[in-house]
Short mmCIF file of C-alpha atoms in Angstrom, two decimals:
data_model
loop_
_atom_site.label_atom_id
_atom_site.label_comp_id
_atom_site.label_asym_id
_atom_site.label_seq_id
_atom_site.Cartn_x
_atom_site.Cartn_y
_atom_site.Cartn_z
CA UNK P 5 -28.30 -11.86 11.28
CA UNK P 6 -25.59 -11.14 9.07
CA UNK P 7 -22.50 -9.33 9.78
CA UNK P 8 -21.95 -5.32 10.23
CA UNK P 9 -19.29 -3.02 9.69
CA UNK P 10 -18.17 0.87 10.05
CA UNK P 11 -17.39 2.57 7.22
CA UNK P 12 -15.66 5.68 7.02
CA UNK P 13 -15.36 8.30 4.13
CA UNK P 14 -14.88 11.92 2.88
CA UNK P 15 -16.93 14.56 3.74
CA UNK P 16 -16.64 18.05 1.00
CA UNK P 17 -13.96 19.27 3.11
CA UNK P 18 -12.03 16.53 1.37
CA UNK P 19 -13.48 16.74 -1.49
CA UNK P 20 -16.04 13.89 -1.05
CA UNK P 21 -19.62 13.90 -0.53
CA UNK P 22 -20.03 11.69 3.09
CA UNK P 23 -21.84 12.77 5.99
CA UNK P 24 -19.65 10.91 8.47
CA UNK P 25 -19.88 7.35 9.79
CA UNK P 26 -22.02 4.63 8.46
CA UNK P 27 -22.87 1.32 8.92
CA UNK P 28 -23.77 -1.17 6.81
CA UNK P 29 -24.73 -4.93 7.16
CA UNK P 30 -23.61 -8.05 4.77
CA UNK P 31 -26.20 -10.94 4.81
CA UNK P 32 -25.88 -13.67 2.03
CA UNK P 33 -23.93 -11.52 -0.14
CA UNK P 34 -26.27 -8.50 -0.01
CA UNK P 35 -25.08 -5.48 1.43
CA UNK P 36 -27.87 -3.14 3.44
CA UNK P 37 -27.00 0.67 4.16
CA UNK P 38 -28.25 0.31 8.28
CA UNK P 39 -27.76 4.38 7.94
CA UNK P 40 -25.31 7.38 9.57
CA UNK P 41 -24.15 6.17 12.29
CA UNK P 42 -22.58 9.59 13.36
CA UNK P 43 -21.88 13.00 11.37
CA UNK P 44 -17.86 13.17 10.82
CA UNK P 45 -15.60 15.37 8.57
CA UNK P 46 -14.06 12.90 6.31
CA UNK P 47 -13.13 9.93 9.09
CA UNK P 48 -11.11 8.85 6.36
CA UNK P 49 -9.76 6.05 8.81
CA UNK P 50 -11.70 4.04 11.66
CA UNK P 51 -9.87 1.45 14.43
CA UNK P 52 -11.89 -0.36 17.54
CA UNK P 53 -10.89 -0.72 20.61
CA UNK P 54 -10.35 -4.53 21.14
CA UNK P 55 -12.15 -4.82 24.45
CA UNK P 56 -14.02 -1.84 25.29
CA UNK P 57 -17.43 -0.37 22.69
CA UNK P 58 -15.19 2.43 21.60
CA UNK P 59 -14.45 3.62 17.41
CA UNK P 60 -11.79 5.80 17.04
CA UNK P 61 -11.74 8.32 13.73
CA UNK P 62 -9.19 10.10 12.05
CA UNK P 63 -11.00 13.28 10.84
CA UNK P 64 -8.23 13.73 8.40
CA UNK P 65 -8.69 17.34 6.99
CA UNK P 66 -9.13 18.62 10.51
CA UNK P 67 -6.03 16.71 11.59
CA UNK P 68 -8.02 15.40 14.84
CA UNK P 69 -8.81 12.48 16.11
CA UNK P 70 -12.41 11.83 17.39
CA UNK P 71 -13.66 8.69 19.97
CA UNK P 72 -17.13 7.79 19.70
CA UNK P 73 -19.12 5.17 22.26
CA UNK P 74 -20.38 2.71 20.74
CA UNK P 75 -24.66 2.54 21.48
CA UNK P 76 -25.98 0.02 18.93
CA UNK P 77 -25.00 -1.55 15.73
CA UNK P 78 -26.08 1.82 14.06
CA UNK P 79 -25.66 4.45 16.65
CA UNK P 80 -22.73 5.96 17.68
CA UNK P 81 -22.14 9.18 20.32
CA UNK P 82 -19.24 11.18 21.18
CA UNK P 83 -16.65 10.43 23.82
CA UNK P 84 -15.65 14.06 24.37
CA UNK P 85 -14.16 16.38 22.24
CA UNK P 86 -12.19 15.37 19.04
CA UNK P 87 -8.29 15.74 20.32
CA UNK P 88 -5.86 17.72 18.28
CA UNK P 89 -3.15 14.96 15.91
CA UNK P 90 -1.27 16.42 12.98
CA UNK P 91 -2.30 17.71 9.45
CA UNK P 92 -3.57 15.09 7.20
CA UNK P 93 -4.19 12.43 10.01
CA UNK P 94 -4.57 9.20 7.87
CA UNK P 95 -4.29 6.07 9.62
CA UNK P 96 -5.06 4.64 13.09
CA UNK P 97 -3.97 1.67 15.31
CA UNK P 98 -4.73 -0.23 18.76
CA UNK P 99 -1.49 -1.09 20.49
CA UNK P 100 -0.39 -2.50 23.96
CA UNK P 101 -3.92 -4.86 24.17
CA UNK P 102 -5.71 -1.30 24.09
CA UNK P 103 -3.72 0.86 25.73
CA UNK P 104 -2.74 3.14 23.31
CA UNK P 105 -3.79 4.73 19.97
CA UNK P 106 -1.01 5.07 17.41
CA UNK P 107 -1.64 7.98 14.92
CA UNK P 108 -0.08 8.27 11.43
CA UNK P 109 0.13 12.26 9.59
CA UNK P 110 0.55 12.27 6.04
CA UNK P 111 0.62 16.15 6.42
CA UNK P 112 4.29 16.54 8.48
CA UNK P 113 5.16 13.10 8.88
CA UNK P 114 4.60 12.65 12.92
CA UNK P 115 3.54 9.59 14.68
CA UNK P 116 1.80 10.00 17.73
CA UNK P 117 1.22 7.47 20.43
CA UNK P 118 -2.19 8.51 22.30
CA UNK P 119 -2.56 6.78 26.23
CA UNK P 120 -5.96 5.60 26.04
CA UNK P 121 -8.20 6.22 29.63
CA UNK P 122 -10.56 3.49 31.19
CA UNK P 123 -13.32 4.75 29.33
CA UNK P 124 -11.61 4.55 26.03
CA UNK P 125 -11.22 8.64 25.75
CA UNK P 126 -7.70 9.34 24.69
CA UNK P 127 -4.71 11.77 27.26
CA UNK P 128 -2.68 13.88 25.73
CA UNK P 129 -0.10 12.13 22.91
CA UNK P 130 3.89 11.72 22.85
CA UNK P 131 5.48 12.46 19.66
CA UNK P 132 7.57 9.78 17.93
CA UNK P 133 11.36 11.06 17.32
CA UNK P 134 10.72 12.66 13.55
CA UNK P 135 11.69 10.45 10.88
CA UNK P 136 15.19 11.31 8.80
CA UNK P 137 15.40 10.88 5.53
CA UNK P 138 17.78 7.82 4.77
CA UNK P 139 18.37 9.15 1.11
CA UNK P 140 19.04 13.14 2.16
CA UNK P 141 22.52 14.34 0.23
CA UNK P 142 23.99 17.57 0.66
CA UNK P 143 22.65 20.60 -1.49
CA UNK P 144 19.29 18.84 -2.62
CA UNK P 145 16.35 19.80 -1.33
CA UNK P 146 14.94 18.07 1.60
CA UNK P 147 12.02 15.56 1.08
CA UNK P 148 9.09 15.83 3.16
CA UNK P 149 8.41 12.81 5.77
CA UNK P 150 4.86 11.65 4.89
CA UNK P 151 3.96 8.68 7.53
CA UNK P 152 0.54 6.69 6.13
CA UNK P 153 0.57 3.87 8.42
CA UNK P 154 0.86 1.98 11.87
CA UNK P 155 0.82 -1.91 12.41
CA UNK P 156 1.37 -4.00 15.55
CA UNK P 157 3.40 -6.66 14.81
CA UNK P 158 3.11 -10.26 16.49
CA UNK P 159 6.01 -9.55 18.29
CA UNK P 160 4.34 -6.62 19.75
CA UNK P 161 6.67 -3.87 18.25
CA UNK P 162 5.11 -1.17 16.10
CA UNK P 163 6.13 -0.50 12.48
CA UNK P 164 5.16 2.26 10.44
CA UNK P 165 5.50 3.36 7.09
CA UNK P 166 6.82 6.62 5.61
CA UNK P 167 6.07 7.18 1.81
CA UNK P 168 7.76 10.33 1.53
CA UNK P 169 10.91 8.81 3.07
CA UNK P 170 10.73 5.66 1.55
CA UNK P 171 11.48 3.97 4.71
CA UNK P 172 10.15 1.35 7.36
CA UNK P 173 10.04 2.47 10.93
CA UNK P 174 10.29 -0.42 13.92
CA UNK P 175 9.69 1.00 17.23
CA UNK P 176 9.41 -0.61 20.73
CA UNK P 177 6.13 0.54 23.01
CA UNK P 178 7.20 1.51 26.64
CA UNK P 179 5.51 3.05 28.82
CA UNK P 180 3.56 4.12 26.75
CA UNK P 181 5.79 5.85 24.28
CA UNK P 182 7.68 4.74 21.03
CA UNK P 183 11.07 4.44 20.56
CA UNK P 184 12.47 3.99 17.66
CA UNK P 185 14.18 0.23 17.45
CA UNK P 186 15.45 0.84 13.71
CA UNK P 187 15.12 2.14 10.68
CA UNK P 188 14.78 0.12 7.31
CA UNK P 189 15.33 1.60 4.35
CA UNK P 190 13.71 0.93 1.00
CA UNK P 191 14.93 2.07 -2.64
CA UNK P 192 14.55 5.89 -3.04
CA UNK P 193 10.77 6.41 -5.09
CA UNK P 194 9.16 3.34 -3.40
CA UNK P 195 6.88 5.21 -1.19
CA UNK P 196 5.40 2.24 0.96
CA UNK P 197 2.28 2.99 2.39
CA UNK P 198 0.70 0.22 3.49
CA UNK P 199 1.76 -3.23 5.22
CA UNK P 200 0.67 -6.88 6.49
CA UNK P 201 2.62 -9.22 8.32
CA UNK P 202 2.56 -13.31 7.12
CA UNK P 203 1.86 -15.67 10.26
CA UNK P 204 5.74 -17.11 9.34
CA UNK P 205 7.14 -13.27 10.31
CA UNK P 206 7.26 -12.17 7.08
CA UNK P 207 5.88 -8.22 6.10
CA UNK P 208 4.91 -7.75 3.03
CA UNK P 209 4.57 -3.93 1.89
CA UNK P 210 2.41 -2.45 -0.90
CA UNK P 211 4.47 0.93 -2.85
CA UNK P 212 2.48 3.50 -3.81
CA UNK P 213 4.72 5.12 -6.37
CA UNK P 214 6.59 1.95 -7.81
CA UNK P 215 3.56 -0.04 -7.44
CA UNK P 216 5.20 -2.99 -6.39
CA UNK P 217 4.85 -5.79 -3.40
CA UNK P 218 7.97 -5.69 -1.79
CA UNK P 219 8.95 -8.84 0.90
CA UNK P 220 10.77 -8.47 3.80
CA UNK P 221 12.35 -10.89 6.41
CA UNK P 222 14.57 -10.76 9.08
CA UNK P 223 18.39 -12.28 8.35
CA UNK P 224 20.55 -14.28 10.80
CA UNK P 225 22.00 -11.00 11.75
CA UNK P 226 18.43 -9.27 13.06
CA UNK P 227 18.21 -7.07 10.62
CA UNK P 228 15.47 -6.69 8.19
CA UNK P 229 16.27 -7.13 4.72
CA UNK P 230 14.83 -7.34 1.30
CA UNK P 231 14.13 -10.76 -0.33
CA UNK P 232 11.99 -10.00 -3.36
CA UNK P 233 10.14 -7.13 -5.12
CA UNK P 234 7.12 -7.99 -7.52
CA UNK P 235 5.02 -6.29 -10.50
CA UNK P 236 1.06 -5.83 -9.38
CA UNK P 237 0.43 -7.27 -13.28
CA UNK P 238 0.49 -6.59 -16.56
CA UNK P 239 -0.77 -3.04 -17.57
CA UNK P 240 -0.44 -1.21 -13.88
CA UNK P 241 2.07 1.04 -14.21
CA UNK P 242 4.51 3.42 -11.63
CA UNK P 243 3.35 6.63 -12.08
CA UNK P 244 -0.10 6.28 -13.52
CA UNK P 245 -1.59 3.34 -11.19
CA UNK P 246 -1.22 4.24 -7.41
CA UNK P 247 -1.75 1.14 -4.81
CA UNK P 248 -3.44 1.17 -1.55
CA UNK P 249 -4.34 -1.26 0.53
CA UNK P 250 -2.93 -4.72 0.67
CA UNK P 251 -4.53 -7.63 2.47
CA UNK P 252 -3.54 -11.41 3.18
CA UNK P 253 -5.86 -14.56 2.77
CA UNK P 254 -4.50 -16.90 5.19
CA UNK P 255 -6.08 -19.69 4.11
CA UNK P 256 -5.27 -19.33 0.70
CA UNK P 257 -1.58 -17.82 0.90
CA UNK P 258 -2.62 -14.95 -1.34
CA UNK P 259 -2.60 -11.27 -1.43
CA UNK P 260 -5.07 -8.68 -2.61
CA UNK P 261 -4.10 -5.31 -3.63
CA UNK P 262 -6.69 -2.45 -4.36
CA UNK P 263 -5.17 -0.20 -7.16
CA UNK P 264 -6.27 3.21 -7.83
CA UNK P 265 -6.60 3.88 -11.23
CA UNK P 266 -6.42 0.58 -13.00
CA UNK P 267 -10.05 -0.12 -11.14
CA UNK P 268 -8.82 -3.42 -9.78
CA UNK P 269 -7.78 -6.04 -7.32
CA UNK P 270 -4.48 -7.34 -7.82
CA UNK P 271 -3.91 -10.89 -6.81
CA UNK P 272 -0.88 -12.44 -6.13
CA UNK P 273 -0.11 -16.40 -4.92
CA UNK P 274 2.73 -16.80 -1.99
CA UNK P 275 5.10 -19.66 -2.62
CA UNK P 276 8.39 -20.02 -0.68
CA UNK P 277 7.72 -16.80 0.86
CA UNK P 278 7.62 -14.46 -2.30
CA UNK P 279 4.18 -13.83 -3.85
CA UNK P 280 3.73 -14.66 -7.59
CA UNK P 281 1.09 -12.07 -9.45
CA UNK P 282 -1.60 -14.58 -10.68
CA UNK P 283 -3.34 -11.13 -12.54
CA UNK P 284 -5.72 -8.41 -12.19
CA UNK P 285 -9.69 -7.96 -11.55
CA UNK P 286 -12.28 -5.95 -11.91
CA UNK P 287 -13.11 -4.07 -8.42
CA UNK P 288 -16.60 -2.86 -10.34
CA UNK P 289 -15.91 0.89 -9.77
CA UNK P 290 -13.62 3.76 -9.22
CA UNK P 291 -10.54 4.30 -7.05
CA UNK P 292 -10.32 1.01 -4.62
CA UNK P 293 -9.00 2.79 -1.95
CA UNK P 294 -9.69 0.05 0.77
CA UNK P 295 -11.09 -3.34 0.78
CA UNK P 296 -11.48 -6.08 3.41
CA UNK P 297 -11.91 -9.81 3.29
CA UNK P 298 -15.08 -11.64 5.42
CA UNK P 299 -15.33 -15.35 4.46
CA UNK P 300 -15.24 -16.06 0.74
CA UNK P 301 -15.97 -12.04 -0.13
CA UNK P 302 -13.92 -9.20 -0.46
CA UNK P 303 -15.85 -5.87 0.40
CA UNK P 304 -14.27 -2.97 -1.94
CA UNK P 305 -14.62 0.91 -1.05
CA UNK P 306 -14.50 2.52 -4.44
CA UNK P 307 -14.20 6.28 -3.32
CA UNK P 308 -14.59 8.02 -6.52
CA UNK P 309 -17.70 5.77 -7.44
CA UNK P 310 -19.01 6.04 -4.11
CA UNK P 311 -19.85 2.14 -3.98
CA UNK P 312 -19.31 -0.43 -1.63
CA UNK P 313 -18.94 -3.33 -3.77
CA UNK P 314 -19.36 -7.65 -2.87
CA UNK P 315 -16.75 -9.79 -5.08
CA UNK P 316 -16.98 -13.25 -4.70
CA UNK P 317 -13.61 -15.19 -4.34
CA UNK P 318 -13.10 -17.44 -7.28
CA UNK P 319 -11.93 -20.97 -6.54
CA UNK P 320 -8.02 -21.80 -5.88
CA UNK P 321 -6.41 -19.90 -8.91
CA UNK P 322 -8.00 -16.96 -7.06
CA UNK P 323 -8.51 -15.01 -10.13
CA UNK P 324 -12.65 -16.09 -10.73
CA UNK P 325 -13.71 -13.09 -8.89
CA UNK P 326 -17.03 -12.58 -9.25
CA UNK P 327 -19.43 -9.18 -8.82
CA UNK P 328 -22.07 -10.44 -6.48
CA UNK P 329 -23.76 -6.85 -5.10
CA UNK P 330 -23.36 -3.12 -4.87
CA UNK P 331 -24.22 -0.60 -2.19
CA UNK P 332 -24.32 3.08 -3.39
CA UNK P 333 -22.48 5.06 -0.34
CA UNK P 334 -20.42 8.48 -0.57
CA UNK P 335 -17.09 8.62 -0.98
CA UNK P 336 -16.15 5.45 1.51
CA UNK P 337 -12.38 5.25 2.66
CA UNK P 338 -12.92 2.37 4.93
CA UNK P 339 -14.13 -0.49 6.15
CA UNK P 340 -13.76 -2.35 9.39
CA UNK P 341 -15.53 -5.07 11.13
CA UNK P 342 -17.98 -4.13 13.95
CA UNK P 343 -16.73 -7.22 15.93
CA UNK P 344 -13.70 -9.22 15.80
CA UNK P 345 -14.42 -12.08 13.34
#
């Protein structure tokens, strides 16, 4: 038996071709479509709950959120009615050991904090405080908050990121509810969008707009500061490359970075703390929007090629990454693991 995953994508209201939520299966390198799961408008984002046979979707262009029990490894039903978020709803997250659902809206910016019930069916949210814009100046026109992402920390605080903003949110979860625990600002035309935290404490964030890596550690004082700022490689450009999602290989100290538009996997080597761009790969399609790492394989969703594709992770200079199978699936936004590896 091999291992099986969710995978979420966009249905034609986002302008994708997806029916809703698959699954899919990875045995010895070869992927198998196991079929839909459940029909969705574009779940562009999927989270699990950690204990209980619950998925949780973020129909994005409906700005809801939808909970589905889990029946089989290919069989999904709904856990009531989809519950209202915020326009664009684009990323998900399962905080206080699965007692709440954190929701991030590209649309207006909002974070939401959902109380998840006994049977894994989300109450109605709180709203986050709304984010302020740390580079707003008198007479310019305001810049729209555009929130993209929640992460639970070690610690157990919550930080999320705010591309429009440029900005890092930390908040504290109590009773139920976030509040905020501070602000970190960024340099004005970042636009972080997605994170992931080193086991030593440190965050490393992935900028959409000055597709960079940008590392981030706390100082004597408590405060989070910037220690280093690094190229994705040679050729991938601000502006006309866009990154997405960033992952770390623990065992390797490196970092993998889909980029949209360049049509690869950026890899970069940690030493001291700061990562080190070794180069850029191949991701074997179109628009790497997400990826995820089982084993010695890193599963790429190519959106715009509507492929899952199977690279093979090369030997320690981690750039030997080799095209070892291709699923054809419509428009896929995600992947995540079925159960916890």
């Amino acid at each position: 038996m091999g291992k099986r995953f969710w995978v979420g994508g966009y249905s034609p209201d986002g302008g994708g071709t997806s029916l809703g939520i698959r699954a899919i299966e990875i045995s010895r390198g070869l992927l198998t479509d196991l079929g839909l799961a459940h029909a969705a408008d574009s779940p562009s984002w999927l989270a699990t709950h950690p204990k209980l046979p619950v998925l949780y979707a973020a129909l994005e262009h409906r700005g809801e959120i939808a909970a589905y029990r889990i029946l089989d490894k290919d069989k999904l039903e709904s856990l009531g009615k989809p519950v209202a978020a915020g326009p664009m709803v684009c990323h998900l997250a399962v905080a206080g050991a699965g007692t709440v659902l954190i929701a991030s809206c590209y649309g207006d910016g909002r974070v939401l904090a959902y109380p998840i019930k006994t049977d894994g069916s989300l109450a109605k949210p709180t709203i986050a405080p709304a984010s302020t814009d740390p580079f707003a100046s008198p007479g310019h026109h305001p810049r729209a908050s555009r929130a993209h992402q929640g992460t639970v920390l070690r610690s157990g605080k919550i930080v999320t990121t705010d591309l429009g903003h440029d900005s890092l949110r930390m908040w504290d979860l109590v009773g139920g509810e976030l509040r905020l625990h501070r602000q970190v600002a960024l340099r004005k035309g970042d636009g972080p969008r997605h994170l992931v935290e080193h086991p030593s404490g440190l965050i490393y964030v992935v900028t959409e707009h000055s597709a960079q890596v940008i590392a981030l550690a706390v100082n004597a004082a408590g405060e989070w500061q910037e220690v280093s700022r690094d190229s994705l490689g040679d050729g991938i450009l601000a502006g006309e490359h866009f990154p997405a999602e960033i992952s770390l290989d623990r065992h390797t100290n490196k970092l993998y970075v889909g980029v949209r538009g360049a049509r690869a996997i950026s890899v970069l080597e940690l030493k001291g703390g700061r990562p080190f761009v070794l180069g850029a790969v191949p991701c074997a399609g179109e628009w790497p929007r997400h990826h995820l790492q089982i084993g010695n394989s890193l599963l790429v969703a190519n959106q715009l090629s509507n492929t899952i594709e199977v690279l093979g992770l090369g030997p320690e200079d981690g750039l030997s990454l080799k095209h070892l199978n291709s699923l054809a699936l419509d428009s896929p936004t995600c992947i995540i693991a079925q159960m916890p590896s």
